[in-house]
Coordinates of C-alpha atoms in Angstrom, one line a residue:
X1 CA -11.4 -1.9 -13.1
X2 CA -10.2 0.5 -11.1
X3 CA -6.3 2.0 -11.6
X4 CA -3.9 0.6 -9.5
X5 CA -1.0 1.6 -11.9
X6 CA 0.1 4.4 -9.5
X7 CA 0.3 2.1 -6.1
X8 CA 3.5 0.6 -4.8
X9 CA 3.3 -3.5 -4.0
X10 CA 3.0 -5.0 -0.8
X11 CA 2.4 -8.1 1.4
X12 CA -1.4 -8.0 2.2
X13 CA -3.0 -10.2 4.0
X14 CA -6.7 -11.5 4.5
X15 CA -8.9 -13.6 6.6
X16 CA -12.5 -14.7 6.0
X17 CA -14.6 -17.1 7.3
X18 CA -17.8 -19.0 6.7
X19 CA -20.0 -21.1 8.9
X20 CA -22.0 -24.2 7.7
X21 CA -24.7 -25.0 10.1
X22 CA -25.4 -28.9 10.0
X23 CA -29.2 -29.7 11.2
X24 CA -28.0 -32.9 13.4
X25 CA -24.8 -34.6 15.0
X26 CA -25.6 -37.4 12.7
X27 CA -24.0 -35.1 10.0
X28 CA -20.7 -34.0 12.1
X29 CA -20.5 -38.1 12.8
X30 CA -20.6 -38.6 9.5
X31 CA -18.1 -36.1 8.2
X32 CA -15.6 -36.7 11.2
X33 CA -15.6 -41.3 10.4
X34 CA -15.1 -40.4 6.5
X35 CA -18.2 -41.6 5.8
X36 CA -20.1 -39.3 3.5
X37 CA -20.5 -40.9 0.4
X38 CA -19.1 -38.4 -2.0
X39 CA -16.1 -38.4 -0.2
X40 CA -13.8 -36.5 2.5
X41 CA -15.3 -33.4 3.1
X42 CA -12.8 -31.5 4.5
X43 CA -10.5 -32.4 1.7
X44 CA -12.7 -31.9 -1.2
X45 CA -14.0 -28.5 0.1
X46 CA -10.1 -27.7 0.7
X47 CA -9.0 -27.9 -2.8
X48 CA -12.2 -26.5 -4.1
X49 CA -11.7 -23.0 -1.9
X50 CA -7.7 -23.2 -3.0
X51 CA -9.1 -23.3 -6.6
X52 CA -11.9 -20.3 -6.0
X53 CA -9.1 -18.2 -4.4
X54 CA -6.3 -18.4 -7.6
X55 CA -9.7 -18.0 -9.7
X56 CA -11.3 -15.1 -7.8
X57 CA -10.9 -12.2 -10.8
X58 CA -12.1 -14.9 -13.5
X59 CA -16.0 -14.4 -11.4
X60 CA -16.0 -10.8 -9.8
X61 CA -15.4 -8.3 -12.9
X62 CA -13.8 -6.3 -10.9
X63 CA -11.2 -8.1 -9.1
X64 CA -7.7 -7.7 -10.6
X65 CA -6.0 -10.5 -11.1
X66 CA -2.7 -11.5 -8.7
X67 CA -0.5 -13.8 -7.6
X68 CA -1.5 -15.8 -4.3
X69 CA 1.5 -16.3 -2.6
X70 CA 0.2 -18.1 0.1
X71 CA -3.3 -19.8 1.2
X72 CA -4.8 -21.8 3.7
X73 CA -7.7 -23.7 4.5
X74 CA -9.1 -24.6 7.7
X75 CA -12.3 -26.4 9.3
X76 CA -13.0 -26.3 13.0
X77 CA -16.3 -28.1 14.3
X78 CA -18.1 -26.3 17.2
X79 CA -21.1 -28.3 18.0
X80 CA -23.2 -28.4 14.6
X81 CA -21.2 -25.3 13.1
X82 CA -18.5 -25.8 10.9
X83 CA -16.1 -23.1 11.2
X84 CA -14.3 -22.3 8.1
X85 CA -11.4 -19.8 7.8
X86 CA -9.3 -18.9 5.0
X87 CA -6.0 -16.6 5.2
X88 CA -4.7 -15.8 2.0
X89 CA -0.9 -13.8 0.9
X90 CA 0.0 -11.8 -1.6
X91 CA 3.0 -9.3 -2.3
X92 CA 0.7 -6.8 -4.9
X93 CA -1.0 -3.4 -5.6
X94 CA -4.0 -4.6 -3.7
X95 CA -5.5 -6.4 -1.1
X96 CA -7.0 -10.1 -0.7
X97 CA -9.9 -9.8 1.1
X98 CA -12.2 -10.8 -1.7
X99 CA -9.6 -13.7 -2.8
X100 CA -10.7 -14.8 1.2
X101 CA -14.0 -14.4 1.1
X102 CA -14.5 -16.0 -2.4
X103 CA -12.6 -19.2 -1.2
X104 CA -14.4 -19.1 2.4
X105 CA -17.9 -19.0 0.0
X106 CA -16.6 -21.6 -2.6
X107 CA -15.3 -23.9 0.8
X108 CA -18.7 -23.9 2.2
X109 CA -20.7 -24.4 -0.8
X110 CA -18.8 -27.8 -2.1
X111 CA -19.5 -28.8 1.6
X112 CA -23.4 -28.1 0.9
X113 CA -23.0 -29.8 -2.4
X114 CA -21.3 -33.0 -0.5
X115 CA -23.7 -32.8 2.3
X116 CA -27.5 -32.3 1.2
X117 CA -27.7 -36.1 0.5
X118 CA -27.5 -36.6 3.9
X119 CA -28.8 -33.4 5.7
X120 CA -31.9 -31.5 4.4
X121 CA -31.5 -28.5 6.7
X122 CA -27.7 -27.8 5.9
X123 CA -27.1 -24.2 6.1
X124 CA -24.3 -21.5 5.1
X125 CA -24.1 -18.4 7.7
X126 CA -22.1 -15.4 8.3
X127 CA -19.3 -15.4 5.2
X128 CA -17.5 -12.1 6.6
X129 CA -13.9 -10.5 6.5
X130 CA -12.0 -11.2 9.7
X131 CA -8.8 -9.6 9.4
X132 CA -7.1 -7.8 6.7
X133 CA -3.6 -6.1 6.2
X134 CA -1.3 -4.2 4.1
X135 CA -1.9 -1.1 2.3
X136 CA -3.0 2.2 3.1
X137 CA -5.2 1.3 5.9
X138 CA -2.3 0.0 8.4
X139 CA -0.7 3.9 7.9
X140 CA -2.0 4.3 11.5
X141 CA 1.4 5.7 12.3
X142 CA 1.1 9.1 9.6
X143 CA 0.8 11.7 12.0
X144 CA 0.3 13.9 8.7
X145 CA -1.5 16.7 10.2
X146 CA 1.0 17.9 13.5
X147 CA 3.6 18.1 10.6
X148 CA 4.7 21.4 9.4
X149 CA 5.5 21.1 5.5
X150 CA 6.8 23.2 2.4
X151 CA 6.7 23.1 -1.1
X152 CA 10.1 24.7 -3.3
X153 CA 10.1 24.7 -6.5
X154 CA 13.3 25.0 -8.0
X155 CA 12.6 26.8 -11.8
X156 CA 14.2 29.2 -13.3
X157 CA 11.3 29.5 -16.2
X158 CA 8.5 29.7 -13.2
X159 CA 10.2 31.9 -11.1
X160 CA 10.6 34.4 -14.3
X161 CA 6.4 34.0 -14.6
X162 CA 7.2 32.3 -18.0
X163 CA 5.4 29.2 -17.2
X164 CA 2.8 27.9 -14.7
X165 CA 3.5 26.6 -11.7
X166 CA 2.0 23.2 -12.6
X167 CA 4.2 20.7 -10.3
X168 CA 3.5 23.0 -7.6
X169 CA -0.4 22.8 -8.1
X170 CA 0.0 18.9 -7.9
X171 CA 2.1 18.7 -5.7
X172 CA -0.4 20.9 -3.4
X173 CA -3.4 18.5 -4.0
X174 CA -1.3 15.5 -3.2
X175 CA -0.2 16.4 -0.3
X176 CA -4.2 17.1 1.0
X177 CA -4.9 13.3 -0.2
X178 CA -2.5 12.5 2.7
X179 CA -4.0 15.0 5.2
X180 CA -0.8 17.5 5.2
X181 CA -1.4 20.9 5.7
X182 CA 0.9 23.0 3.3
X183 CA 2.2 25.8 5.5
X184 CA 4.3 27.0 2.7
X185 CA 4.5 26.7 -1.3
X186 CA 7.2 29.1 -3.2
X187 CA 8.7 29.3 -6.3
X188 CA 12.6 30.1 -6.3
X189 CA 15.2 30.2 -9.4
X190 CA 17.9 27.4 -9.8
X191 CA 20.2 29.1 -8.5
X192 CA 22.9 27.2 -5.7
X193 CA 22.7 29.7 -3.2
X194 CA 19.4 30.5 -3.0
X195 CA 18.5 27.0 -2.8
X196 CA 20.9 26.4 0.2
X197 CA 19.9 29.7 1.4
X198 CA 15.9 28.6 1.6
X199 CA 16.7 25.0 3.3
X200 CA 18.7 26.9 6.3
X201 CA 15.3 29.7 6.4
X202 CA 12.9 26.8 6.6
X203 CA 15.1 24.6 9.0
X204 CA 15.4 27.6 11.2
X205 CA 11.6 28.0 11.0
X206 CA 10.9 24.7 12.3
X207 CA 9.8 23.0 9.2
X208 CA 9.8 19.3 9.7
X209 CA 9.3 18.2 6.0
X210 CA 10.6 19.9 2.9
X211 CA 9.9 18.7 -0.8
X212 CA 12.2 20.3 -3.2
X213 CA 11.1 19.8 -6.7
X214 CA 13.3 21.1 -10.0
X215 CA 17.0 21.0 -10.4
X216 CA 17.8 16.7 -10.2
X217 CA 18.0 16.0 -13.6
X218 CA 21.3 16.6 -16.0
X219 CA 20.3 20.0 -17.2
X220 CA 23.3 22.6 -17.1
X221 CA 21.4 24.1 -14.0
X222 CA 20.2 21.4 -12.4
X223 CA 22.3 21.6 -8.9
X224 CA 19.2 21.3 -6.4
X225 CA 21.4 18.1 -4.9
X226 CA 24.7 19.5 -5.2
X227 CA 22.8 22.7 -3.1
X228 CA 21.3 20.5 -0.8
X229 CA 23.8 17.9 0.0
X230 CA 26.4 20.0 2.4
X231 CA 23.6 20.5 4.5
X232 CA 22.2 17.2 5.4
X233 CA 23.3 16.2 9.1
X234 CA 22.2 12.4 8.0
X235 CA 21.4 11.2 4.5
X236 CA 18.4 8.6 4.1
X237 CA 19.6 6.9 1.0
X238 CA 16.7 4.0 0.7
X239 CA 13.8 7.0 0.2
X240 CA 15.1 8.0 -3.5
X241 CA 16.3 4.1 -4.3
X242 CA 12.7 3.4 -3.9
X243 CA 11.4 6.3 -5.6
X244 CA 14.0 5.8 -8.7
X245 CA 13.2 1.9 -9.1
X246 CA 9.5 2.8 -8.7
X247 CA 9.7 5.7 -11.5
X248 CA 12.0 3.1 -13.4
X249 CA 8.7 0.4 -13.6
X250 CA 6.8 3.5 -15.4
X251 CA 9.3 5.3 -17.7
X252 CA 12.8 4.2 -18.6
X253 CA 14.5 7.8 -17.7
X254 CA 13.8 7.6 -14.1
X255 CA 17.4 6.2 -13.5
X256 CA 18.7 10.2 -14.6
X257 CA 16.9 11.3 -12.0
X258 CA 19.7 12.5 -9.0
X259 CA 17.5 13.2 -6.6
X260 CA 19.1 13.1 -2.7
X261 CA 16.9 12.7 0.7
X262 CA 17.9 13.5 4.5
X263 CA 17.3 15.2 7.4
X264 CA 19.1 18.9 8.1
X265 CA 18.5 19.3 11.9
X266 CA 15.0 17.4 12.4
X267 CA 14.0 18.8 9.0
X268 CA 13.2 15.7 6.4
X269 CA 14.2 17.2 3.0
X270 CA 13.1 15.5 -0.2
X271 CA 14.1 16.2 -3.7
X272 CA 11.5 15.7 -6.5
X273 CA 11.8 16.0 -10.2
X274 CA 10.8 18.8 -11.6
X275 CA 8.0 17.5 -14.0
X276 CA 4.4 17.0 -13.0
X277 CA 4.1 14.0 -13.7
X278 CA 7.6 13.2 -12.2
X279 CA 6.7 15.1 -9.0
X280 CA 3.6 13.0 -8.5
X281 CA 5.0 9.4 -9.1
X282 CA 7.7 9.9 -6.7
X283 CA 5.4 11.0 -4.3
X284 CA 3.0 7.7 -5.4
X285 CA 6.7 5.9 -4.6
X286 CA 6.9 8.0 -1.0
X287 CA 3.6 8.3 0.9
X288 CA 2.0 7.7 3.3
X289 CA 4.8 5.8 3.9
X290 CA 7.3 8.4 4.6
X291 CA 5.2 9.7 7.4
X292 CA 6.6 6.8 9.2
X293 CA 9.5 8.7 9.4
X294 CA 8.5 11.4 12.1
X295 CA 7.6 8.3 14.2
X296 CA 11.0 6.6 13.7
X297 CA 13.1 10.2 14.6
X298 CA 10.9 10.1 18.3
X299 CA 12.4 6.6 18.9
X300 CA 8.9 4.9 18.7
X301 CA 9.3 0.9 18.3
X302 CA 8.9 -0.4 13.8
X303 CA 5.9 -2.5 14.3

Protein backbone atom coordinates (compact mmCIF):
# COMPACT_ATOMS: atom_id res chain seq x y z
CA UNK A 1 0.00 0.00 0.00
CA UNK A 2 1.29 3.10 -0.75
CA UNK A 3 2.38 5.72 2.39
CA UNK A 4 0.03 8.11 3.13
CA UNK A 5 1.59 8.71 6.62
CA UNK A 6 3.02 12.12 5.58
CA UNK A 7 -0.44 13.62 3.99
CA UNK A 8 -2.70 15.99 5.92
CA UNK A 9 -6.78 14.89 6.01
CA UNK A 10 -9.40 16.31 4.08
CA UNK A 11 -12.98 16.18 2.78
CA UNK A 12 -12.82 14.33 -0.62
CA UNK A 13 -15.38 13.71 -2.54
CA UNK A 14 -16.36 11.31 -5.45
CA UNK A 15 -18.88 10.49 -8.08
CA UNK A 16 -19.16 7.45 -10.34
CA UNK A 17 -21.64 6.06 -12.32
CA UNK A 18 -22.77 2.91 -13.97
CA UNK A 19 -25.36 2.24 -16.71
CA UNK A 20 -27.46 -0.99 -16.92
CA UNK A 21 -28.78 -1.45 -20.34
CA UNK A 22 -32.23 -3.42 -20.12
CA UNK A 23 -33.04 -5.28 -23.58
CA UNK A 24 -37.00 -4.22 -23.48
CA UNK A 25 -39.53 -1.80 -21.67
CA UNK A 26 -41.02 -4.89 -20.43
CA UNK A 27 -38.05 -4.90 -17.88
CA UNK A 28 -38.27 -0.91 -16.91
CA UNK A 29 -42.27 -1.92 -16.44
CA UNK A 30 -41.36 -4.39 -14.38
CA UNK A 31 -38.90 -2.71 -12.09
CA UNK A 32 -40.92 0.64 -11.95
CA UNK A 33 -44.76 -1.64 -10.64
CA UNK A 34 -42.41 -3.59 -8.05
CA UNK A 35 -42.89 -6.52 -9.71
CA UNK A 36 -39.71 -8.35 -10.18
CA UNK A 37 -39.81 -11.32 -8.33
CA UNK A 38 -36.68 -11.12 -6.15
CA UNK A 39 -37.80 -8.01 -5.03
CA UNK A 40 -37.39 -4.04 -5.28
CA UNK A 41 -34.68 -3.38 -7.33
CA UNK A 42 -33.84 -0.18 -6.59
CA UNK A 43 -33.72 -0.98 -2.93
CA UNK A 44 -31.89 -4.16 -2.93
CA UNK A 45 -29.12 -2.76 -5.36
CA UNK A 46 -29.09 0.47 -2.84
CA UNK A 47 -28.03 -1.39 0.16
CA UNK A 48 -25.85 -3.69 -1.75
CA UNK A 49 -23.66 -0.59 -3.27
CA UNK A 50 -23.87 1.15 0.47
CA UNK A 51 -22.35 -2.21 1.63
CA UNK A 52 -19.51 -2.43 -1.44
CA UNK A 53 -18.54 1.23 -0.66
CA UNK A 54 -17.73 0.74 3.56
CA UNK A 55 -16.18 -2.71 2.12
CA UNK A 56 -14.17 -1.32 -0.78
CA UNK A 57 -10.31 -2.00 0.84
CA UNK A 58 -11.57 -5.57 2.06
CA UNK A 59 -11.51 -6.42 -2.30
CA UNK A 60 -8.91 -4.01 -3.98
CA UNK A 61 -5.45 -4.73 -2.00
CA UNK A 62 -4.59 -1.65 -2.36
CA UNK A 63 -7.25 0.48 -1.21
CA UNK A 64 -6.66 1.85 2.41
CA UNK A 65 -9.23 1.56 4.52
CA UNK A 66 -11.45 4.79 5.72
CA UNK A 67 -14.27 6.13 7.17
CA UNK A 68 -17.21 6.97 4.75
CA UNK A 69 -18.72 9.87 6.05
CA UNK A 70 -21.32 10.11 3.68
CA UNK A 71 -22.93 8.02 0.66
CA UNK A 72 -25.58 8.02 -1.67
CA UNK A 73 -27.24 5.98 -4.08
CA UNK A 74 -29.24 6.94 -6.97
CA UNK A 75 -31.11 5.36 -10.05
CA UNK A 76 -32.48 7.44 -12.94
CA UNK A 77 -34.26 5.57 -15.88
CA UNK A 78 -33.67 7.10 -19.40
CA UNK A 79 -35.41 4.99 -21.89
CA UNK A 80 -33.87 1.36 -21.34
CA UNK A 81 -30.74 2.72 -19.49
CA UNK A 82 -30.56 2.76 -15.89
CA UNK A 83 -28.49 5.51 -14.78
CA UNK A 84 -26.71 4.81 -11.58
CA UNK A 85 -24.70 7.37 -9.67
CA UNK A 86 -22.94 7.14 -6.47
CA UNK A 87 -21.34 10.25 -4.46
CA UNK A 88 -19.46 9.17 -1.59
CA UNK A 89 -17.62 11.62 1.65
CA UNK A 90 -14.84 11.27 3.53
CA UNK A 91 -12.71 13.61 5.83
CA UNK A 92 -9.08 11.33 5.14
CA UNK A 93 -5.55 11.09 3.62
CA UNK A 94 -7.10 10.02 0.36
CA UNK A 95 -9.53 10.15 -2.00
CA UNK A 96 -12.95 8.07 -2.77
CA UNK A 97 -13.05 7.58 -6.14
CA UNK A 98 -12.58 3.88 -6.03
CA UNK A 99 -15.02 3.66 -2.86
CA UNK A 100 -17.55 5.32 -5.94
CA UNK A 101 -16.76 3.26 -8.50
CA UNK A 102 -16.74 -0.05 -6.45
CA UNK A 103 -20.37 0.79 -5.08
CA UNK A 104 -21.50 2.13 -8.79
CA UNK A 105 -20.04 -1.71 -9.99
CA UNK A 106 -21.58 -3.61 -6.95
CA UNK A 107 -25.08 -1.36 -7.56
CA UNK A 108 -25.27 -2.51 -11.04
CA UNK A 109 -24.35 -6.06 -10.61
CA UNK A 110 -27.08 -7.01 -7.84
CA UNK A 111 -29.43 -5.27 -10.46
CA UNK A 112 -28.09 -7.99 -13.14
CA UNK A 113 -28.31 -10.59 -10.44
CA UNK A 114 -32.22 -9.49 -9.77
CA UNK A 115 -32.84 -9.02 -13.41
CA UNK A 116 -31.51 -11.98 -15.68
CA UNK A 117 -34.69 -14.05 -14.74
CA UNK A 118 -36.52 -11.77 -16.55
CA UNK A 119 -34.17 -10.11 -19.26
CA UNK A 120 -31.57 -12.30 -21.19
CA UNK A 121 -29.88 -9.32 -22.82
CA UNK A 122 -29.31 -7.24 -19.53
CA UNK A 123 -26.25 -5.33 -19.87
CA UNK A 124 -23.66 -3.18 -17.58
CA UNK A 125 -21.95 -0.18 -19.61
CA UNK A 126 -19.66 2.65 -18.91
CA UNK A 127 -18.76 2.31 -14.93
CA UNK A 128 -16.48 5.68 -14.96
CA UNK A 129 -15.40 8.51 -12.39
CA UNK A 130 -17.55 11.54 -12.78
CA UNK A 131 -16.36 14.01 -10.40
CA UNK A 132 -13.78 13.93 -7.82
CA UNK A 133 -12.50 16.46 -5.08
CA UNK A 134 -10.18 17.17 -2.35
CA UNK A 135 -6.56 16.72 -2.24
CA UNK A 136 -3.75 17.87 -4.23
CA UNK A 137 -5.45 18.03 -7.51
CA UNK A 138 -7.91 21.05 -6.60
CA UNK A 139 -4.41 23.16 -5.70
CA UNK A 140 -5.29 25.00 -8.97
CA UNK A 141 -4.75 28.19 -7.08
CA UNK A 142 -0.56 27.45 -6.33
CA UNK A 143 0.90 29.89 -8.45
CA UNK A 144 4.26 28.14 -7.19
CA UNK A 145 6.39 29.13 -10.04
CA UNK A 146 5.92 33.39 -10.31
CA UNK A 147 6.95 33.09 -6.64
CA UNK A 148 10.32 34.24 -5.62
CA UNK A 149 11.46 31.97 -2.58
CA UNK A 150 14.49 31.54 -0.01
CA UNK A 151 15.81 29.08 2.09
CA UNK A 152 17.76 30.33 5.77
CA UNK A 153 19.13 28.16 7.69
CA UNK A 154 19.64 29.27 11.07
CA UNK A 155 22.90 26.94 12.50
CA UNK A 156 25.45 27.85 14.22
CA UNK A 157 27.21 24.12 13.78
CA UNK A 158 26.55 24.47 9.73
CA UNK A 159 27.46 27.81 9.36
CA UNK A 160 31.00 26.86 11.14
CA UNK A 161 31.27 23.86 8.26
CA UNK A 162 31.01 21.36 11.22
CA UNK A 163 27.98 19.65 9.92
CA UNK A 164 26.10 19.23 6.63
CA UNK A 165 23.64 21.18 5.53
CA UNK A 166 21.12 18.32 5.53
CA UNK A 167 17.66 20.34 6.21
CA UNK A 168 18.68 22.63 3.66
CA UNK A 169 19.18 19.76 1.00
CA UNK A 170 15.51 18.57 1.91
CA UNK A 171 14.21 21.33 2.19
CA UNK A 172 15.58 22.16 -1.57
CA UNK A 173 13.99 18.96 -3.11
CA UNK A 174 10.67 19.70 -1.40
CA UNK A 175 10.23 22.67 -2.53
CA UNK A 176 10.83 21.29 -6.49
CA UNK A 177 7.91 18.62 -5.64
CA UNK A 178 5.70 21.76 -5.46
CA UNK A 179 7.11 23.51 -8.56
CA UNK A 180 9.04 26.42 -6.57
CA UNK A 181 11.97 27.71 -7.90
CA UNK A 182 14.68 28.30 -5.09
CA UNK A 183 16.15 31.70 -5.89
CA UNK A 184 18.11 31.54 -2.75
CA UNK A 185 19.43 28.83 -0.09
CA UNK A 186 22.07 30.24 2.70
CA UNK A 187 23.40 29.14 5.75
CA UNK A 188 23.66 31.96 8.57
CA UNK A 189 24.67 31.45 12.47
CA UNK A 190 21.99 31.84 15.27
CA UNK A 191 22.76 34.83 15.98
CA UNK A 192 19.64 37.66 16.60
CA UNK A 193 20.87 40.15 14.49
CA UNK A 194 21.87 38.54 11.68
CA UNK A 195 18.80 36.78 11.50
CA UNK A 196 16.74 40.15 11.54
CA UNK A 197 19.35 41.61 9.50
CA UNK A 198 18.75 38.82 6.52
CA UNK A 199 14.66 39.08 6.73
CA UNK A 200 14.99 43.07 6.02
CA UNK A 201 17.83 42.09 2.90
CA UNK A 202 15.43 39.59 1.49
CA UNK A 203 12.22 41.79 2.08
CA UNK A 204 14.04 44.56 0.37
CA UNK A 205 14.91 42.21 -2.42
CA UNK A 206 11.41 41.41 -3.23
CA UNK A 207 11.29 37.90 -1.85
CA UNK A 208 7.66 36.87 -1.48
CA UNK A 209 8.26 33.68 0.58
CA UNK A 210 10.92 32.98 3.19
CA UNK A 211 11.40 29.63 5.11
CA UNK A 212 13.49 30.05 8.09
CA UNK A 213 14.66 26.75 9.46
CA UNK A 214 16.90 26.41 13.02
CA UNK A 215 16.47 28.49 16.10
CA UNK A 216 12.47 27.45 17.31
CA UNK A 217 13.20 25.05 19.71
CA UNK A 218 14.28 25.72 23.63
CA UNK A 219 17.94 25.56 22.97
CA UNK A 220 20.01 28.52 24.79
CA UNK A 221 20.34 29.94 21.12
CA UNK A 222 17.32 29.27 19.65
CA UNK A 223 15.92 33.04 19.10
CA UNK A 224 14.96 32.68 15.28
CA UNK A 225 11.20 33.79 16.60
CA UNK A 226 12.24 36.26 19.01
CA UNK A 227 14.52 37.72 15.77
CA UNK A 228 11.74 37.50 13.55
CA UNK A 229 8.74 38.58 15.50
CA UNK A 230 9.40 42.67 15.59
CA UNK A 231 9.37 42.51 12.12
CA UNK A 232 6.11 40.94 11.07
CA UNK A 233 3.59 43.83 9.82
CA UNK A 234 0.71 40.97 10.29
CA UNK A 235 1.07 37.61 12.03
CA UNK A 236 -0.70 34.48 10.46
CA UNK A 237 -1.12 32.49 13.58
CA UNK A 238 -3.37 29.30 12.03
CA UNK A 239 -0.06 28.33 9.65
CA UNK A 240 2.16 26.97 12.67
CA UNK A 241 -1.23 25.74 14.77
CA UNK A 242 -1.58 23.47 11.95
CA UNK A 243 1.94 22.57 11.45
CA UNK A 244 2.41 21.97 15.46
CA UNK A 245 -0.94 19.66 15.75
CA UNK A 246 0.19 18.00 12.48
CA UNK A 247 3.94 17.30 13.84
CA UNK A 248 2.08 16.42 17.28
CA UNK A 249 0.07 13.25 15.34
CA UNK A 250 3.85 11.99 14.43
CA UNK A 251 6.06 12.67 17.43
CA UNK A 252 5.12 13.84 20.90
CA UNK A 253 7.73 16.94 21.03
CA UNK A 254 6.19 18.84 18.27
CA UNK A 255 4.30 20.97 20.93
CA UNK A 256 8.20 22.60 21.93
CA UNK A 257 8.36 23.60 18.70
CA UNK A 258 7.92 27.85 18.81
CA UNK A 259 7.88 28.35 15.55
CA UNK A 260 5.99 32.00 14.33
CA UNK A 261 4.52 32.74 10.72
CA UNK A 262 3.60 36.25 8.97
CA UNK A 263 4.01 38.50 6.38
CA UNK A 264 6.93 41.44 6.70
CA UNK A 265 5.84 43.88 3.85
CA UNK A 266 4.28 41.25 1.23
CA UNK A 267 7.08 38.88 2.25
CA UNK A 268 5.39 35.45 3.80
CA UNK A 269 7.97 34.28 6.43
CA UNK A 270 7.89 30.86 7.79
CA UNK A 271 9.77 29.34 10.63
CA UNK A 272 10.71 25.63 10.43
CA UNK A 273 12.48 23.34 12.89
CA UNK A 274 15.72 22.87 12.47
CA UNK A 275 15.80 19.05 12.02
CA UNK A 276 15.38 17.26 8.71
CA UNK A 277 12.98 15.42 9.47
CA UNK A 278 11.21 18.38 11.35
CA UNK A 279 11.80 20.69 8.31
CA UNK A 280 9.97 18.26 6.02
CA UNK A 281 6.82 17.32 8.14
CA UNK A 282 6.05 20.89 8.63
CA UNK A 283 6.30 21.47 5.17
CA UNK A 284 4.00 18.02 4.65
CA UNK A 285 1.64 20.18 7.26
CA UNK A 286 2.03 23.55 4.89
CA UNK A 287 1.95 22.86 1.12
CA UNK A 288 0.58 23.26 -1.47
CA UNK A 289 -1.70 24.65 0.67
CA UNK A 290 0.08 27.74 1.68
CA UNK A 291 0.41 28.78 -1.90
CA UNK A 292 -3.09 29.79 -1.46
CA UNK A 293 -1.75 32.49 0.35
CA UNK A 294 -0.32 34.64 -2.58
CA UNK A 295 -3.90 34.37 -4.05
CA UNK A 296 -5.57 35.54 -0.82
CA UNK A 297 -2.91 38.85 -0.41
CA UNK A 298 -4.24 39.88 -4.29
CA UNK A 299 -7.89 39.93 -2.88
CA UNK A 300 -8.95 36.90 -5.18
CA UNK A 301 -12.43 35.40 -3.88
CA UNK A 302 -11.74 31.63 -1.24
CA UNK A 303 -13.47 29.23 -3.44
Amino acid sequence: MVNITHKSSTLRQAIASAILKASSQATIDAIEQRKVPKGDVFEFSRAAGLLAIKKTSDVIPDCHPLPIEYAAITHRIDGLNIIIRVEVHTIYKTGVEVEAMHGASVVALTMYDMLKPLDKGIEISTIRLEEKKGGKTDMKYAISDQVKTAVIICSDSVSAGINDDLTGERMAQKLITYNIALTKREVITDDFSIIQAKARELADAGYQLVLFAGGTGLGPRDQTPEALAPLLDREVPGIMETARNYGQQRMPYAMLSRGIAGFIGDMLVLTLPGSPRGAEETMDALFPHILHIFKAAEGVRHS
